[in-house]
Amino acid sequence: MREKRTMVGGGLRTLVGLVTLCIGLTRAAAEDRGELGRPPAGPGWRQLGAADFENVNGADDTWTWTEGSVHCTGKPVGVIRSRKQLTNLELSLEWRHLSEAGNSGVFLWAPPEALADLPAGRLPGGGIEVQILDHGYTKRYEERSGKPADWFTTDGDVFPVGSSTMKPFPPVSPNGSRSFPSARHSRGTPAWNHYYVRAVDGEVRLWVNGHEVSGGSDCTPAEGYLCLESEGAPVEFRKIFLRELP
């Protein structure tokens, strides 16, 4: 009987040790991705600021940087882009809309030709968009169009734009072009949200406030510029961190 109790005790200690290890690994992974209110802590991450972006087709006052945060008026429609093209990367950032029904987004792998001579009022004709919509956008769209808002969501759609292509992860939009989020985790204005994006080897995955929700594979091209989007409404970004991967 004594031997059996020892074996049971040893088994329990082993189980507790494994559980503790799993919890530690989970916490480490979360810290490496960052979360709302805390940027990622792993090696290789660097914070992006005004010096890391170029204005593509906005006005002089469309984007205003202040100590690692950027305010966008939303006017005119357009983007700023990273100074260099990127391939494999991780991105951690926080965002919030400043008005109901706000619209914005992050472009990954926008090709140079999609940004060349882009006029004010236009978005790039290529890239993978990670959507940033306020929940009020659904109601506004339905009231103005008289149509059901069944082709988009406000919780983190991921989809190809223009000349770019992607195989979306399910669930997908009715026409099959967008990866719809598997669950709703986005917060409405004026609350802050956290996005973690992993874009590696032509595959994009999005975490919203700590939950993986959407993405896609077989992206073409899988190299290009990182862009922040101005699309008609004021929006703010802060704690923008990038880690380039091999």
mmCIF file with all atom_site columns, N, CA, C and O in Angstrom, residues 4 11-12 14 24 30 44 53 65 75 83 88 93 115 124 129 133 144 153 193 195 216 229 233 236 241 245:
data_model
loop_
_atom_site.group_PDB
_atom_site.id
_atom_site.type_symbol
_atom_site.label_atom_id
_atom_site.label_alt_id
_atom_site.label_comp_id
_atom_site.label_asym_id
_atom_site.label_entity_id
_atom_site.label_seq_id
_atom_site.pdbx_PDB_ins_code
_atom_site.Cartn_x
_atom_site.Cartn_y
_atom_site.Cartn_z
_atom_site.occupancy
_atom_site.B_iso_or_equiv
_atom_site.pdbx_formal_charge
_atom_site.auth_seq_id
_atom_site.auth_comp_id
_atom_site.auth_asym_id
_atom_site.auth_atom_id
_atom_site.pdbx_PDB_model_num
ATOM 1   N N  . LYS A 1 4   ? 2.114   1.993  -3.460  1.00 0.00 ? 4   LYS A N  1
ATOM 2   C CA . LYS A 1 4   ? 1.086   2.523  -4.345  1.00 0.00 ? 4   LYS A CA 1
ATOM 3   C C  . LYS A 1 4   ? 0.859   4.003  -4.074  1.00 0.00 ? 4   LYS A C  1
ATOM 4   O O  . LYS A 1 4   ? 0.689   4.799  -4.980  1.00 0.00 ? 4   LYS A O  1
ATOM 5   N N  . GLY A 1 11  ? 2.868   10.565 -9.434  1.00 0.00 ? 11  GLY A N  1
ATOM 6   C CA . GLY A 1 11  ? 2.089   10.873 -10.627 1.00 0.00 ? 11  GLY A CA 1
ATOM 7   C C  . GLY A 1 11  ? 1.420   12.229 -10.544 1.00 0.00 ? 11  GLY A C  1
ATOM 8   O O  . GLY A 1 11  ? 1.385   12.988 -11.518 1.00 0.00 ? 11  GLY A O  1
ATOM 9   N N  . LEU A 1 12  ? 0.894   12.534 -9.352  1.00 0.00 ? 12  LEU A N  1
ATOM 10  C CA . LEU A 1 12  ? 0.246   13.827 -9.168  1.00 0.00 ? 12  LEU A CA 1
ATOM 11  C C  . LEU A 1 12  ? 1.245   14.969 -9.293  1.00 0.00 ? 12  LEU A C  1
ATOM 12  O O  . LEU A 1 12  ? 0.958   16.007 -9.890  1.00 0.00 ? 12  LEU A O  1
ATOM 13  N N  . THR A 1 14  ? 3.971   14.934 -11.011 1.00 0.00 ? 14  THR A N  1
ATOM 14  C CA . THR A 1 14  ? 4.314   15.048 -12.427 1.00 0.00 ? 14  THR A CA 1
ATOM 15  C C  . THR A 1 14  ? 3.235   15.802 -13.184 1.00 0.00 ? 14  THR A C  1
ATOM 16  O O  . THR A 1 14  ? 3.516   16.676 -14.022 1.00 0.00 ? 14  THR A O  1
ATOM 17  N N  . GLY A 1 24  ? 2.952   28.202 -18.017 1.00 0.00 ? 24  GLY A N  1
ATOM 18  C CA . GLY A 1 24  ? 4.097   29.078 -18.248 1.00 0.00 ? 24  GLY A CA 1
ATOM 19  C C  . GLY A 1 24  ? 4.332   29.326 -19.723 1.00 0.00 ? 24  GLY A C  1
ATOM 20  O O  . GLY A 1 24  ? 4.608   30.455 -20.139 1.00 0.00 ? 24  GLY A O  1
ATOM 21  N N  . ALA A 1 30  ? 1.795   34.550 -24.868 1.00 0.00 ? 30  ALA A N  1
ATOM 22  C CA . ALA A 1 30  ? 0.986   35.768 -24.816 1.00 0.00 ? 30  ALA A CA 1
ATOM 23  C C  . ALA A 1 30  ? 1.876   36.996 -24.674 1.00 0.00 ? 30  ALA A C  1
ATOM 24  O O  . ALA A 1 30  ? 1.650   38.032 -25.310 1.00 0.00 ? 30  ALA A O  1
ATOM 25  N N  . GLY A 1 44  ? 13.748  40.886 -30.571 1.00 0.00 ? 44  GLY A N  1
ATOM 26  C CA . GLY A 1 44  ? 13.527  41.209 -31.976 1.00 0.00 ? 44  GLY A CA 1
ATOM 27  C C  . GLY A 1 44  ? 12.425  42.212 -32.241 1.00 0.00 ? 44  GLY A C  1
ATOM 28  O O  . GLY A 1 44  ? 12.328  42.745 -33.358 1.00 0.00 ? 44  GLY A O  1
ATOM 29  N N  . PHE A 1 53  ? 7.513   55.413 -41.352 1.00 0.00 ? 53  PHE A N  1
ATOM 30  C CA . PHE A 1 53  ? 6.437   55.465 -42.347 1.00 0.00 ? 53  PHE A CA 1
ATOM 31  C C  . PHE A 1 53  ? 6.608   56.646 -43.280 1.00 0.00 ? 53  PHE A C  1
ATOM 32  O O  . PHE A 1 53  ? 7.216   57.658 -42.935 1.00 0.00 ? 53  PHE A O  1
ATOM 33  N N  . TRP A 1 65  ? 1.776   62.301 -35.415 1.00 0.00 ? 65  TRP A N  1
ATOM 34  C CA . TRP A 1 65  ? 2.454   61.403 -34.483 1.00 0.00 ? 65  TRP A CA 1
ATOM 35  C C  . TRP A 1 65  ? 2.776   62.123 -33.180 1.00 0.00 ? 65  TRP A C  1
ATOM 36  O O  . TRP A 1 65  ? 3.219   63.267 -33.184 1.00 0.00 ? 65  TRP A O  1
ATOM 37  N N  . LYS A 1 75  ? -9.302  61.755 -43.383 1.00 0.00 ? 75  LYS A N  1
ATOM 38  C CA . LYS A 1 75  ? -9.519  62.509 -44.615 1.00 0.00 ? 75  LYS A CA 1
ATOM 39  C C  . LYS A 1 75  ? -8.198  63.084 -45.112 1.00 0.00 ? 75  LYS A C  1
ATOM 40  O O  . LYS A 1 75  ? -7.462  63.682 -44.324 1.00 0.00 ? 75  LYS A O  1
ATOM 41  N N  . ARG A 1 83  ? 8.651   52.326 -44.697 1.00 0.00 ? 83  ARG A N  1
ATOM 42  C CA . ARG A 1 83  ? 9.706   52.836 -45.577 1.00 0.00 ? 83  ARG A CA 1
ATOM 43  C C  . ARG A 1 83  ? 10.350  51.734 -46.413 1.00 0.00 ? 83  ARG A C  1
ATOM 44  O O  . ARG A 1 83  ? 10.947  52.009 -47.455 1.00 0.00 ? 83  ARG A O  1
ATOM 45  N N  . ASN A 1 88  ? 8.381   38.270 -44.117 1.00 0.00 ? 88  ASN A N  1
ATOM 46  C CA . ASN A 1 88  ? 7.842   37.572 -42.945 1.00 0.00 ? 88  ASN A CA 1
ATOM 47  C C  . ASN A 1 88  ? 7.901   38.499 -41.736 1.00 0.00 ? 88  ASN A C  1
ATOM 48  O O  . ASN A 1 88  ? 8.946   39.086 -41.435 1.00 0.00 ? 88  ASN A O  1
ATOM 49  N N  . LEU A 1 93  ? -0.249  45.845 -32.379 1.00 0.00 ? 93  LEU A N  1
ATOM 50  C CA . LEU A 1 93  ? -0.642  47.244 -32.273 1.00 0.00 ? 93  LEU A CA 1
ATOM 51  C C  . LEU A 1 93  ? -1.978  47.370 -31.552 1.00 0.00 ? 93  LEU A C  1
ATOM 52  O O  . LEU A 1 93  ? -2.743  46.415 -31.452 1.00 0.00 ? 93  LEU A O  1
ATOM 53  N N  . LEU A 1 115 ? 0.898   51.284 -54.987 1.00 0.00 ? 115 LEU A N  1
ATOM 54  C CA . LEU A 1 115 ? 1.058   52.539 -54.262 1.00 0.00 ? 115 LEU A CA 1
ATOM 55  C C  . LEU A 1 115 ? 1.609   53.666 -55.130 1.00 0.00 ? 115 LEU A C  1
ATOM 56  O O  . LEU A 1 115 ? 1.496   54.838 -54.774 1.00 0.00 ? 115 LEU A O  1
ATOM 57  N N  . PRO A 1 124 ? -4.918  51.435 -51.873 1.00 0.00 ? 124 PRO A N  1
ATOM 58  C CA . PRO A 1 124 ? -4.092  50.605 -52.762 1.00 0.00 ? 124 PRO A CA 1
ATOM 59  C C  . PRO A 1 124 ? -4.906  49.526 -53.471 1.00 0.00 ? 124 PRO A C  1
ATOM 60  O O  . PRO A 1 124 ? -5.827  48.945 -52.896 1.00 0.00 ? 124 PRO A O  1
ATOM 61  N N  . GLU A 1 129 ? -5.719  42.993 -46.664 1.00 0.00 ? 129 GLU A N  1
ATOM 62  C CA . GLU A 1 129 ? -6.246  43.932 -45.670 1.00 0.00 ? 129 GLU A CA 1
ATOM 63  C C  . GLU A 1 129 ? -6.710  43.203 -44.417 1.00 0.00 ? 129 GLU A C  1
ATOM 64  O O  . GLU A 1 129 ? -7.426  42.196 -44.489 1.00 0.00 ? 129 GLU A O  1
ATOM 65  N N  . LEU A 1 133 ? -13.033 47.853 -38.236 1.00 0.00 ? 133 LEU A N  1
ATOM 66  C CA . LEU A 1 133 ? -14.342 48.496 -38.335 1.00 0.00 ? 133 LEU A CA 1
ATOM 67  C C  . LEU A 1 133 ? -14.970 48.646 -36.956 1.00 0.00 ? 133 LEU A C  1
ATOM 68  O O  . LEU A 1 133 ? -14.879 47.746 -36.119 1.00 0.00 ? 133 LEU A O  1
ATOM 69  N N  . ARG A 1 144 ? -28.183 52.963 -44.959 1.00 0.00 ? 144 ARG A N  1
ATOM 70  C CA . ARG A 1 144 ? -27.885 53.728 -46.165 1.00 0.00 ? 144 ARG A CA 1
ATOM 71  C C  . ARG A 1 144 ? -28.090 52.929 -47.447 1.00 0.00 ? 144 ARG A C  1
ATOM 72  O O  . ARG A 1 144 ? -28.500 53.490 -48.472 1.00 0.00 ? 144 ARG A O  1
ATOM 73  N N  . THR A 1 153 ? -17.925 41.723 -41.566 1.00 0.00 ? 153 THR A N  1
ATOM 74  C CA . THR A 1 153 ? -18.180 41.769 -40.130 1.00 0.00 ? 153 THR A CA 1
ATOM 75  C C  . THR A 1 153 ? -17.367 42.922 -39.539 1.00 0.00 ? 153 THR A C  1
ATOM 76  O O  . THR A 1 153 ? -16.566 43.552 -40.241 1.00 0.00 ? 153 THR A O  1
ATOM 77  N N  . ASN A 1 193 ? -8.491  48.480 -28.756 1.00 0.00 ? 193 ASN A N  1
ATOM 78  C CA . ASN A 1 193 ? -8.402  47.071 -29.133 1.00 0.00 ? 193 ASN A CA 1
ATOM 79  C C  . ASN A 1 193 ? -6.959  46.718 -29.425 1.00 0.00 ? 193 ASN A C  1
ATOM 80  O O  . ASN A 1 193 ? -6.156  47.586 -29.795 1.00 0.00 ? 193 ASN A O  1
ATOM 81  N N  . TYR A 1 195 ? -4.520  44.168 -31.777 1.00 0.00 ? 195 TYR A N  1
ATOM 82  C CA . TYR A 1 195 ? -4.361  43.224 -32.877 1.00 0.00 ? 195 TYR A CA 1
ATOM 83  C C  . TYR A 1 195 ? -2.941  42.659 -32.825 1.00 0.00 ? 195 TYR A C  1
ATOM 84  O O  . TYR A 1 195 ? -1.969  43.414 -32.673 1.00 0.00 ? 195 TYR A O  1
ATOM 85  N N  . GLY A 1 216 ? -5.628  33.663 -43.606 1.00 0.00 ? 216 GLY A N  1
ATOM 86  C CA . GLY A 1 216 ? -5.654  33.016 -44.898 1.00 0.00 ? 216 GLY A CA 1
ATOM 87  C C  . GLY A 1 216 ? -4.268  32.550 -45.309 1.00 0.00 ? 216 GLY A C  1
ATOM 88  O O  . GLY A 1 216 ? -3.262  32.944 -44.708 1.00 0.00 ? 216 GLY A O  1
ATOM 89  N N  . GLU A 1 229 ? -4.325  52.639 -42.732 1.00 0.00 ? 229 GLU A N  1
ATOM 90  C CA . GLU A 1 229 ? -5.358  53.152 -43.623 1.00 0.00 ? 229 GLU A CA 1
ATOM 91  C C  . GLU A 1 229 ? -6.150  54.311 -43.020 1.00 0.00 ? 229 GLU A C  1
ATOM 92  O O  . GLU A 1 229 ? -6.561  54.271 -41.865 1.00 0.00 ? 229 GLU A O  1
ATOM 93  N N  . ALA A 1 233 ? -12.951 58.411 -41.336 1.00 0.00 ? 233 ALA A N  1
ATOM 94  C CA . ALA A 1 233 ? -13.318 58.672 -39.948 1.00 0.00 ? 233 ALA A CA 1
ATOM 95  C C  . ALA A 1 233 ? -12.064 58.698 -39.081 1.00 0.00 ? 233 ALA A C  1
ATOM 96  O O  . ALA A 1 233 ? -11.089 57.998 -39.363 1.00 0.00 ? 233 ALA A O  1
ATOM 97  N N  . GLU A 1 236 ? -7.176  56.158 -34.104 1.00 0.00 ? 236 GLU A N  1
ATOM 98  C CA . GLU A 1 236 ? -5.870  56.277 -33.478 1.00 0.00 ? 236 GLU A CA 1
ATOM 99  C C  . GLU A 1 236 ? -5.207  54.907 -33.382 1.00 0.00 ? 236 GLU A C  1
ATOM 100 O O  . GLU A 1 236 ? -5.877  53.893 -33.130 1.00 0.00 ? 236 GLU A O  1
ATOM 101 N N  . PHE A 1 241 ? 4.286   47.710 -32.769 1.00 0.00 ? 241 PHE A N  1
ATOM 102 C CA . PHE A 1 241 ? 5.534   46.980 -32.685 1.00 0.00 ? 241 PHE A CA 1
ATOM 103 C C  . PHE A 1 241 ? 5.642   45.975 -33.824 1.00 0.00 ? 241 PHE A C  1
ATOM 104 O O  . PHE A 1 241 ? 4.656   45.306 -34.177 1.00 0.00 ? 241 PHE A O  1
ATOM 105 N N  . LEU A 1 245 ? 10.906  38.494 -39.396 1.00 0.00 ? 245 LEU A N  1
ATOM 106 C CA . LEU A 1 245 ? 11.277  37.090 -39.254 1.00 0.00 ? 245 LEU A CA 1
ATOM 107 C C  . LEU A 1 245 ? 12.010  36.613 -40.506 1.00 0.00 ? 245 LEU A C  1
ATOM 108 O O  . LEU A 1 245 ? 11.853  37.172 -41.595 1.00 0.00 ? 245 LEU A O  1
#
